[in-house]
Amino acid sequence: MPEISIIIPCRNEAANLPLLFDEIGAAMAGRAFEVIVVDDGSTDGTTSVLAAQAVLRPFPLRHLRHEKSAGQSFSVRSGAWAARGDIVATIDGDGQNDPKYIPVLVDALRQAGPGFGVAQGQRLKRRDSKIKQLASRFANWLRKAVLHDETRDTGCGLKAIHTDILRKLPFFDGTHRFVPALVIQEGYRVVHCDVVDRSRRHGKSNYGIFDRGLQGVLDLAGVWWLRRRRRRMPKTEEIRHG
């Protein structure tokens, strides 16, 4: 059984996937892992690419497909419930996240101890357009001010999280942008790792700036309400008598 399940949520990233698999295989050499690609309603031949790649790769390569696009959070959720590893690592399918940081995040989470629920990547040297960088900085500043989640950059796709904790998090469309705050709500802490961003190799982003701005504000308000109304989960132990 794999110890680590690497989840790749993607939509129309067929051209980026083979090289990403090369890099994952090199980065994870010597470790027991599986790769789960969650194909979020792609229309670009992702199915045929994955069929060919599954034969070539020495590691388990699994293909989950959404009948129609449901978004990144649903993709991560689908992968989490299919995962066989004790730790889930997430990475975007566009190639901007470098797989060499996956073992860094996994090891940081393990070494941090049982009180930590997630290792969150925080991007350096962003490769996005200037306007996208500014929008992201504002969103991160606003989120930190409201939620106090101790995290500089929650939009980074690189994360490592205990599978059982990920499955327990309250789910909504946008969950993936609030994982540190939701993990803290469950009574765990967050460990951070700086990662270096890089440019997309092929295609274009499936997510715009302005089309998700209003939704992000609504999601932030919802998470704030959730944290106000739901107490932090207490740690529970069974005390046996006799």
PDB file of C-alpha atoms in Angstrom:
ATOM      1  CA  MET A   1       0.000   0.000   0.000  1.00  0.00           C
ATOM      2  CA  PRO A   2       1.275   3.495  -0.765  1.00  0.00           C
ATOM      3  CA  GLU A   3       2.210   5.727   2.156  1.00  0.00           C
ATOM      4  CA  ILE A   4       1.618   8.911   0.172  1.00  0.00           C
ATOM      5  CA  SER A   5      -1.176   9.745  -2.266  1.00  0.00           C
ATOM      6  CA  ILE A   6      -0.316  12.580  -4.640  1.00  0.00           C
ATOM      7  CA  ILE A   7      -3.473  14.253  -5.910  1.00  0.00           C
ATOM      8  CA  ILE A   8      -3.335  16.293  -9.104  1.00  0.00           C
ATOM      9  CA  PRO A   9      -6.552  18.226  -9.807  1.00  0.00           C
ATOM     10  CA  CYS A  10      -6.525  19.290 -13.435  1.00  0.00           C
ATOM     11  CA  ARG A  11      -8.652  20.465 -16.319  1.00  0.00           C
ATOM     12  CA  ASN A  12      -7.281  20.497 -19.873  1.00  0.00           C
ATOM     13  CA  GLU A  13      -3.645  19.950 -18.828  1.00  0.00           C
ATOM     14  CA  ALA A  14      -2.850  16.972 -21.093  1.00  0.00           C
ATOM     15  CA  ALA A  15       0.296  18.621 -22.473  1.00  0.00           C
ATOM     16  CA  ASN A  16       1.701  19.271 -18.988  1.00  0.00           C
ATOM     17  CA  LEU A  17       1.077  15.888 -17.368  1.00  0.00           C
ATOM     18  CA  PRO A  18       3.813  13.620 -18.850  1.00  0.00           C
ATOM     19  CA  LEU A  19       6.649  15.911 -17.793  1.00  0.00           C
ATOM     20  CA  LEU A  20       5.017  16.373 -14.395  1.00  0.00           C
ATOM     21  CA  PHE A  21       4.991  12.576 -13.973  1.00  0.00           C
ATOM     22  CA  ASP A  22       8.701  12.464 -14.878  1.00  0.00           C
ATOM     23  CA  GLU A  23       9.450  14.996 -12.153  1.00  0.00           C
ATOM     24  CA  ILE A  24       7.251  13.279  -9.578  1.00  0.00           C
ATOM     25  CA  GLY A  25       8.948   9.940 -10.223  1.00  0.00           C
ATOM     26  CA  ALA A  26      12.394  11.499  -9.737  1.00  0.00           C
ATOM     27  CA  ALA A  27      11.385  13.441  -6.616  1.00  0.00           C
ATOM     28  CA  MET A  28       9.688  10.465  -4.946  1.00  0.00           C
ATOM     29  CA  ALA A  29      12.336   7.820  -5.716  1.00  0.00           C
ATOM     30  CA  GLY A  30      12.569   5.283  -2.905  1.00  0.00           C
ATOM     31  CA  ARG A  31       9.148   6.124  -1.440  1.00  0.00           C
ATOM     32  CA  ALA A  32       5.882   4.212  -1.599  1.00  0.00           C
ATOM     33  CA  PHE A  33       3.385   6.478  -3.353  1.00  0.00           C
ATOM     34  CA  GLU A  34       0.543   6.650  -5.820  1.00  0.00           C
ATOM     35  CA  VAL A  35      -0.557   9.422  -8.160  1.00  0.00           C
ATOM     36  CA  ILE A  36      -4.244  10.232  -8.497  1.00  0.00           C
ATOM     37  CA  VAL A  37      -5.140  12.528 -11.375  1.00  0.00           C
ATOM     38  CA  VAL A  38      -8.591  14.027 -10.944  1.00  0.00           C
ATOM     39  CA  ASP A  39      -9.684  14.976 -14.437  1.00  0.00           C
ATOM     40  CA  ASP A  40     -12.197  17.777 -13.901  1.00  0.00           C
ATOM     41  CA  GLY A  41     -14.233  17.407 -17.078  1.00  0.00           C
ATOM     42  CA  SER A  42     -11.319  17.913 -19.490  1.00  0.00           C
ATOM     43  CA  THR A  43     -11.974  18.166 -23.227  1.00  0.00           C
ATOM     44  CA  ASP A  44      -8.378  18.075 -24.496  1.00  0.00           C
ATOM     45  CA  GLY A  45      -7.468  14.386 -24.691  1.00  0.00           C
ATOM     46  CA  THR A  46      -6.455  13.948 -21.060  1.00  0.00           C
ATOM     47  CA  THR A  47      -8.024  10.473 -21.026  1.00  0.00           C
ATOM     48  CA  SER A  48      -5.859   9.139 -23.856  1.00  0.00           C
ATOM     49  CA  VAL A  49      -2.711  10.702 -22.360  1.00  0.00           C
ATOM     50  CA  LEU A  50      -3.364   9.070 -18.990  1.00  0.00           C
ATOM     51  CA  ALA A  51      -4.132   5.707 -20.589  1.00  0.00           C
ATOM     52  CA  ALA A  52      -0.730   5.760 -22.275  1.00  0.00           C
ATOM     53  CA  GLN A  53       1.090   7.063 -19.210  1.00  0.00           C
ATOM     54  CA  ALA A  54      -0.406   4.453 -16.878  1.00  0.00           C
ATOM     55  CA  VAL A  55       1.328   1.716 -18.882  1.00  0.00           C
ATOM     56  CA  LEU A  56       4.684   3.486 -18.827  1.00  0.00           C
ATOM     57  CA  ARG A  57       4.974   4.529 -15.196  1.00  0.00           C
ATOM     58  CA  PRO A  58       6.474   2.291 -12.484  1.00  0.00           C
ATOM     59  CA  PHE A  59       4.205   3.835  -9.844  1.00  0.00           C
ATOM     60  CA  PRO A  60       0.416   3.437  -9.545  1.00  0.00           C
ATOM     61  CA  LEU A  61      -1.248   6.090 -11.730  1.00  0.00           C
ATOM     62  CA  ARG A  62      -4.986   6.376 -11.150  1.00  0.00           C
ATOM     63  CA  HIS A  63      -7.467   8.389 -13.195  1.00  0.00           C
ATOM     64  CA  LEU A  64     -10.619   9.829 -11.642  1.00  0.00           C
ATOM     65  CA  ARG A  65     -12.877  11.715 -14.012  1.00  0.00           C
ATOM     66  CA  HIS A  66     -15.648  14.195 -13.279  1.00  0.00           C
ATOM     67  CA  GLU A  67     -18.404  14.013 -15.853  1.00  0.00           C
ATOM     68  CA  LYS A  68     -18.376  17.816 -15.983  1.00  0.00           C
ATOM     69  CA  SER A  69     -16.134  20.449 -14.460  1.00  0.00           C
ATOM     70  CA  ALA A  70     -16.820  20.945 -10.752  1.00  0.00           C
ATOM     71  CA  GLY A  71     -13.787  23.001  -9.688  1.00  0.00           C
ATOM     72  CA  GLN A  72     -10.552  22.466  -7.814  1.00  0.00           C
ATOM     73  CA  SER A  73     -12.044  21.888  -4.370  1.00  0.00           C
ATOM     74  CA  PHE A  74     -14.324  19.109  -5.617  1.00  0.00           C
ATOM     75  CA  SER A  75     -11.340  17.575  -7.406  1.00  0.00           C
ATOM     76  CA  VAL A  76      -9.242  17.513  -4.233  1.00  0.00           C
ATOM     77  CA  ARG A  77     -12.199  16.044  -2.327  1.00  0.00           C
ATOM     78  CA  SER A  78     -12.686  13.277  -4.900  1.00  0.00           C
ATOM     79  CA  GLY A  79      -8.999  12.431  -4.699  1.00  0.00           C
ATOM     80  CA  ALA A  80      -8.976  12.482  -0.899  1.00  0.00           C
ATOM     81  CA  TRP A  81     -11.751   9.900  -0.625  1.00  0.00           C
ATOM     82  CA  ALA A  82     -10.030   7.651  -3.173  1.00  0.00           C
ATOM     83  CA  ALA A  83      -6.578   7.995  -1.562  1.00  0.00           C
ATOM     84  CA  ARG A  84      -4.941   4.889  -0.067  1.00  0.00           C
ATOM     85  CA  GLY A  85      -2.009   6.691   1.560  1.00  0.00           C
ATOM     86  CA  ASP A  86      -1.924   8.021   5.125  1.00  0.00           C
ATOM     87  CA  ILE A  87      -0.750  11.388   3.805  1.00  0.00           C
ATOM     88  CA  VAL A  88      -2.198  13.278   0.859  1.00  0.00           C
ATOM     89  CA  ALA A  89       0.032  15.655  -1.087  1.00  0.00           C
ATOM     90  CA  THR A  90      -1.624  18.030  -3.551  1.00  0.00           C
ATOM     91  CA  ILE A  91       0.005  19.676  -6.559  1.00  0.00           C
ATOM     92  CA  ASP A  92      -1.472  21.655  -9.448  1.00  0.00           C
ATOM     93  CA  GLY A  93      -1.502  20.074 -12.897  1.00  0.00           C
ATOM     94  CA  ASP A  94      -0.186  23.101 -14.800  1.00  0.00           C
ATOM     95  CA  GLY A  95       3.495  22.561 -13.954  1.00  0.00           C
ATOM     96  CA  GLN A  96       3.914  25.769 -11.941  1.00  0.00           C
ATOM     97  CA  ASN A  97       4.380  23.733  -8.743  1.00  0.00           C
ATOM     98  CA  ASP A  98       7.733  21.918  -8.619  1.00  0.00           C
ATOM     99  CA  PRO A  99       7.315  18.274  -7.466  1.00  0.00           C
ATOM    100  CA  LYS A 100      10.697  18.349  -5.710  1.00  0.00           C
ATOM    101  CA  TYR A 101       8.908  20.059  -2.814  1.00  0.00           C
ATOM    102  CA  ILE A 102       6.482  17.174  -2.245  1.00  0.00           C
ATOM    103  CA  PRO A 103       8.939  15.115  -0.125  1.00  0.00           C
ATOM    104  CA  VAL A 104       9.979  18.325   1.658  1.00  0.00           C
ATOM    105  CA  LEU A 105       6.391  18.968   2.698  1.00  0.00           C
ATOM    106  CA  VAL A 106       5.733  15.339   3.643  1.00  0.00           C
ATOM    107  CA  ASP A 107       8.875  15.149   5.786  1.00  0.00           C
ATOM    108  CA  ALA A 108       8.112  18.503   7.432  1.00  0.00           C
ATOM    109  CA  LEU A 109       4.638  17.280   8.374  1.00  0.00           C
ATOM    110  CA  ARG A 110       5.931  14.026   9.817  1.00  0.00           C
ATOM    111  CA  GLN A 111       8.743  15.690  11.746  1.00  0.00           C
ATOM    112  CA  ALA A 112       6.419  18.341  13.166  1.00  0.00           C
ATOM    113  CA  GLY A 113       4.611  15.703  15.211  1.00  0.00           C
ATOM    114  CA  PRO A 114       1.004  14.680  15.897  1.00  0.00           C
ATOM    115  CA  GLY A 115      -0.113  18.200  16.830  1.00  0.00           C
ATOM    116  CA  PHE A 116       0.307  19.385  13.232  1.00  0.00           C
ATOM    117  CA  GLY A 117      -2.279  18.623  10.561  1.00  0.00           C
ATOM    118  CA  VAL A 118      -0.908  20.171   7.350  1.00  0.00           C
ATOM    119  CA  ALA A 119       2.309  21.347   5.739  1.00  0.00           C
ATOM    120  CA  GLN A 120       1.451  24.341   3.565  1.00  0.00           C
ATOM    121  CA  GLY A 121       3.653  25.533   0.715  1.00  0.00           C
ATOM    122  CA  GLN A 122       4.202  29.289   0.433  1.00  0.00           C
ATOM    123  CA  ARG A 123       5.333  30.578  -2.934  1.00  0.00           C
ATOM    124  CA  LEU A 124       8.412  32.683  -3.567  1.00  0.00           C
ATOM    125  CA  LYS A 125       9.263  34.419  -6.873  1.00  0.00           C
ATOM    126  CA  ARG A 126       5.725  34.258  -8.247  1.00  0.00           C
ATOM    127  CA  ARG A 127       5.557  33.767 -12.023  1.00  0.00           C
ATOM    128  CA  ASP A 128       2.000  34.982 -12.511  1.00  0.00           C
ATOM    129  CA  SER A 129       1.134  38.277 -14.178  1.00  0.00           C
ATOM    130  CA  LYS A 130       1.613  41.394 -12.064  1.00  0.00           C
ATOM    131  CA  ILE A 131      -2.120  42.026 -11.727  1.00  0.00           C
ATOM    132  CA  LYS A 132      -2.688  38.414 -10.614  1.00  0.00           C
ATOM    133  CA  GLN A 133       0.110  38.745  -8.055  1.00  0.00           C
ATOM    134  CA  LEU A 134      -1.386  41.944  -6.658  1.00  0.00           C
ATOM    135  CA  ALA A 135      -4.847  40.374  -6.471  1.00  0.00           C
ATOM    136  CA  SER A 136      -3.381  37.359  -4.679  1.00  0.00           C
ATOM    137  CA  ARG A 137      -1.471  39.507  -2.185  1.00  0.00           C
ATOM    138  CA  PHE A 138      -4.607  41.466  -1.331  1.00  0.00           C
ATOM    139  CA  ALA A 139      -6.649  38.279  -0.945  1.00  0.00           C
ATOM    140  CA  ASN A 140      -4.019  36.754   1.327  1.00  0.00           C
ATOM    141  CA  TRP A 141      -3.775  39.927   3.425  1.00  0.00           C
ATOM    142  CA  LEU A 142      -7.555  40.078   3.840  1.00  0.00           C
ATOM    143  CA  ARG A 143      -7.795  36.390   4.708  1.00  0.00           C
ATOM    144  CA  LYS A 144      -5.027  36.604   7.337  1.00  0.00           C
ATOM    145  CA  ALA A 145      -6.630  39.694   8.874  1.00  0.00           C
ATOM    146  CA  VAL A 146     -10.018  37.993   9.184  1.00  0.00           C
ATOM    147  CA  LEU A 147      -9.089  34.385   9.990  1.00  0.00           C
ATOM    148  CA  HIS A 148      -5.681  34.708  11.695  1.00  0.00           C
ATOM    149  CA  ASP A 149      -4.613  31.455  10.060  1.00  0.00           C
ATOM    150  CA  GLU A 150      -0.857  32.099  10.426  1.00  0.00           C
ATOM    151  CA  THR A 151      -0.317  31.554   6.700  1.00  0.00           C
ATOM    152  CA  ARG A 152       1.110  33.921   4.103  1.00  0.00           C
ATOM    153  CA  ASP A 153      -0.080  32.095   0.990  1.00  0.00           C
ATOM    154  CA  THR A 154      -2.947  29.591   1.106  1.00  0.00           C
ATOM    155  CA  GLY A 155      -3.446  29.648  -2.670  1.00  0.00           C
ATOM    156  CA  CYS A 156      -0.349  27.523  -3.267  1.00  0.00           C
ATOM    157  CA  GLY A 157      -1.337  24.119  -4.635  1.00  0.00           C
ATOM    158  CA  LEU A 158       1.507  22.354  -2.812  1.00  0.00           C
ATOM    159  CA  LYS A 159       0.261  20.902   0.468  1.00  0.00           C
ATOM    160  CA  ALA A 160       0.749  17.747   2.532  1.00  0.00           C
ATOM    161  CA  ILE A 161      -2.008  16.790   4.939  1.00  0.00           C
ATOM    162  CA  HIS A 162      -2.967  13.713   6.915  1.00  0.00           C
ATOM    163  CA  THR A 163      -5.644  11.927   4.917  1.00  0.00           C
ATOM    164  CA  ASP A 164      -8.003  11.410   7.838  1.00  0.00           C
ATOM    165  CA  ILE A 165      -7.858  15.110   8.715  1.00  0.00           C
ATOM    166  CA  LEU A 166      -8.506  16.194   5.119  1.00  0.00           C
ATOM    167  CA  ARG A 167     -11.585  13.991   4.989  1.00  0.00           C
ATOM    168  CA  LYS A 168     -12.950  15.546   8.181  1.00  0.00           C
ATOM    169  CA  LEU A 169     -12.727  19.165   7.026  1.00  0.00           C
ATOM    170  CA  PRO A 170     -16.047  20.911   6.307  1.00  0.00           C
ATOM    171  CA  PHE A 171     -16.473  20.962   2.554  1.00  0.00           C
ATOM    172  CA  PHE A 172     -17.640  23.742   0.234  1.00  0.00           C
ATOM    173  CA  ASP A 173     -16.656  25.065  -3.179  1.00  0.00           C
ATOM    174  CA  GLY A 174     -13.441  26.916  -2.283  1.00  0.00           C
ATOM    175  CA  THR A 175     -12.248  24.685   0.564  1.00  0.00           C
ATOM    176  CA  HIS A 176      -8.778  24.316  -0.985  1.00  0.00           C
ATOM    177  CA  ARG A 177      -8.045  28.038  -0.382  1.00  0.00           C
ATOM    178  CA  PHE A 178      -8.808  27.813   3.354  1.00  0.00           C
ATOM    179  CA  VAL A 179      -7.151  24.539   4.405  1.00  0.00           C
ATOM    180  CA  PRO A 180      -4.879  26.072   7.118  1.00  0.00           C
ATOM    181  CA  ALA A 181      -7.791  27.866   8.814  1.00  0.00           C
ATOM    182  CA  LEU A 182      -9.965  24.750   8.681  1.00  0.00           C
ATOM    183  CA  VAL A 183      -7.160  22.553  10.023  1.00  0.00           C
ATOM    184  CA  ILE A 184      -6.638  24.965  12.922  1.00  0.00           C
ATOM    185  CA  GLN A 185     -10.376  24.780  13.574  1.00  0.00           C
ATOM    186  CA  GLU A 186      -9.998  21.013  13.992  1.00  0.00           C
ATOM    187  CA  GLY A 187      -7.426  21.574  16.757  1.00  0.00           C
ATOM    188  CA  TYR A 188      -4.198  21.105  14.766  1.00  0.00           C
ATOM    189  CA  ARG A 189      -1.353  23.422  13.833  1.00  0.00           C
ATOM    190  CA  VAL A 190       0.194  24.324  10.482  1.00  0.00           C
ATOM    191  CA  VAL A 191       3.833  23.961   9.421  1.00  0.00           C
ATOM    192  CA  HIS A 192       5.013  26.133   6.501  1.00  0.00           C
ATOM    193  CA  CYS A 193       7.567  25.485   3.773  1.00  0.00           C
ATOM    194  CA  ASP A 194       8.742  28.051   1.227  1.00  0.00           C
ATOM    195  CA  VAL A 195       8.588  26.830  -2.373  1.00  0.00           C
ATOM    196  CA  VAL A 196       9.772  28.489  -5.573  1.00  0.00           C
ATOM    197  CA  ASP A 197       7.094  29.108  -8.178  1.00  0.00           C
ATOM    198  CA  ARG A 198       7.770  28.644 -11.888  1.00  0.00           C
ATOM    199  CA  SER A 199       6.087  29.473 -15.171  1.00  0.00           C
ATOM    200  CA  ARG A 200       3.353  27.420 -16.809  1.00  0.00           C
ATOM    201  CA  ARG A 201       4.757  25.328 -19.664  1.00  0.00           C
ATOM    202  CA  HIS A 202       1.717  24.772 -21.868  1.00  0.00           C
ATOM    203  CA  GLY A 203      -1.797  26.130 -22.165  1.00  0.00           C
ATOM    204  CA  LYS A 204      -3.431  28.847 -20.119  1.00  0.00           C
ATOM    205  CA  SER A 205      -4.963  29.119 -16.674  1.00  0.00           C
ATOM    206  CA  ASN A 206      -8.508  27.853 -16.233  1.00  0.00           C
ATOM    207  CA  TYR A 207      -9.061  30.304 -13.388  1.00  0.00           C
ATOM    208  CA  GLY A 208      -9.359  34.055 -13.880  1.00  0.00           C
ATOM    209  CA  ILE A 209      -8.925  36.919 -11.442  1.00  0.00           C
ATOM    210  CA  PHE A 210     -12.213  38.763 -11.490  1.00  0.00           C
ATOM    211  CA  ASP A 211     -14.491  35.757 -11.968  1.00  0.00           C
ATOM    212  CA  ARG A 212     -13.399  34.290  -8.632  1.00  0.00           C
ATOM    213  CA  GLY A 213     -12.949  37.529  -6.676  1.00  0.00           C
ATOM    214  CA  LEU A 214     -16.528  37.916  -5.450  1.00  0.00           C
ATOM    215  CA  GLN A 215     -16.788  34.193  -4.744  1.00  0.00           C
ATOM    216  CA  GLY A 216     -13.605  34.382  -2.667  1.00  0.00           C
ATOM    217  CA  VAL A 217     -15.058  37.175  -0.508  1.00  0.00           C
ATOM    218  CA  LEU A 218     -18.244  35.162   0.049  1.00  0.00           C
ATOM    219  CA  ASP A 219     -16.196  32.091   0.948  1.00  0.00           C
ATOM    220  CA  LEU A 220     -14.139  34.140   3.410  1.00  0.00           C
ATOM    221  CA  ALA A 221     -17.302  35.381   5.091  1.00  0.00           C
ATOM    222  CA  GLY A 222     -18.576  31.819   5.290  1.00  0.00           C
ATOM    223  CA  VAL A 223     -15.380  30.486   6.895  1.00  0.00           C
ATOM    224  CA  TRP A 224     -15.397  33.387   9.357  1.00  0.00           C
ATOM    225  CA  TRP A 225     -18.985  32.501  10.318  1.00  0.00           C
ATOM    226  CA  LEU A 226     -18.108  28.824  10.624  1.00  0.00           C
ATOM    227  CA  ARG A 227     -15.224  29.546  12.967  1.00  0.00           C
ATOM    228  CA  ARG A 228     -17.390  31.851  15.086  1.00  0.00           C
ATOM    229  CA  ARG A 229     -20.207  29.325  15.402  1.00  0.00           C
ATOM    230  CA  ARG A 230     -18.262  26.064  15.653  1.00  0.00           C
ATOM    231  CA  ARG A 231     -15.951  25.514  18.571  1.00  0.00           C
ATOM    232  CA  ARG A 232     -12.488  24.130  18.017  1.00  0.00           C
ATOM    233  CA  MET A 233     -12.640  20.348  18.180  1.00  0.00           C
ATOM    234  CA  PRO A 234     -11.441  19.000  21.562  1.00  0.00           C
ATOM    235  CA  LYS A 235      -8.965  16.136  21.663  1.00  0.00           C
ATOM    236  CA  THR A 236     -10.771  13.081  22.981  1.00  0.00           C
ATOM    237  CA  GLU A 237      -9.410   9.954  24.642  1.00  0.00           C
ATOM    238  CA  GLU A 238     -11.158   6.904  26.016  1.00  0.00           C
ATOM    239  CA  ILE A 239     -10.407   6.119  29.670  1.00  0.00           C
ATOM    240  CA  ARG A 240     -10.907   2.448  30.382  1.00  0.00           C
ATOM    241  CA  HIS A 241     -11.942   1.280  33.845  1.00  0.00           C
ATOM    242  CA  GLY A 242     -11.661  -2.317  34.910  1.00  0.00           C
TER     243      GLY A 242
END
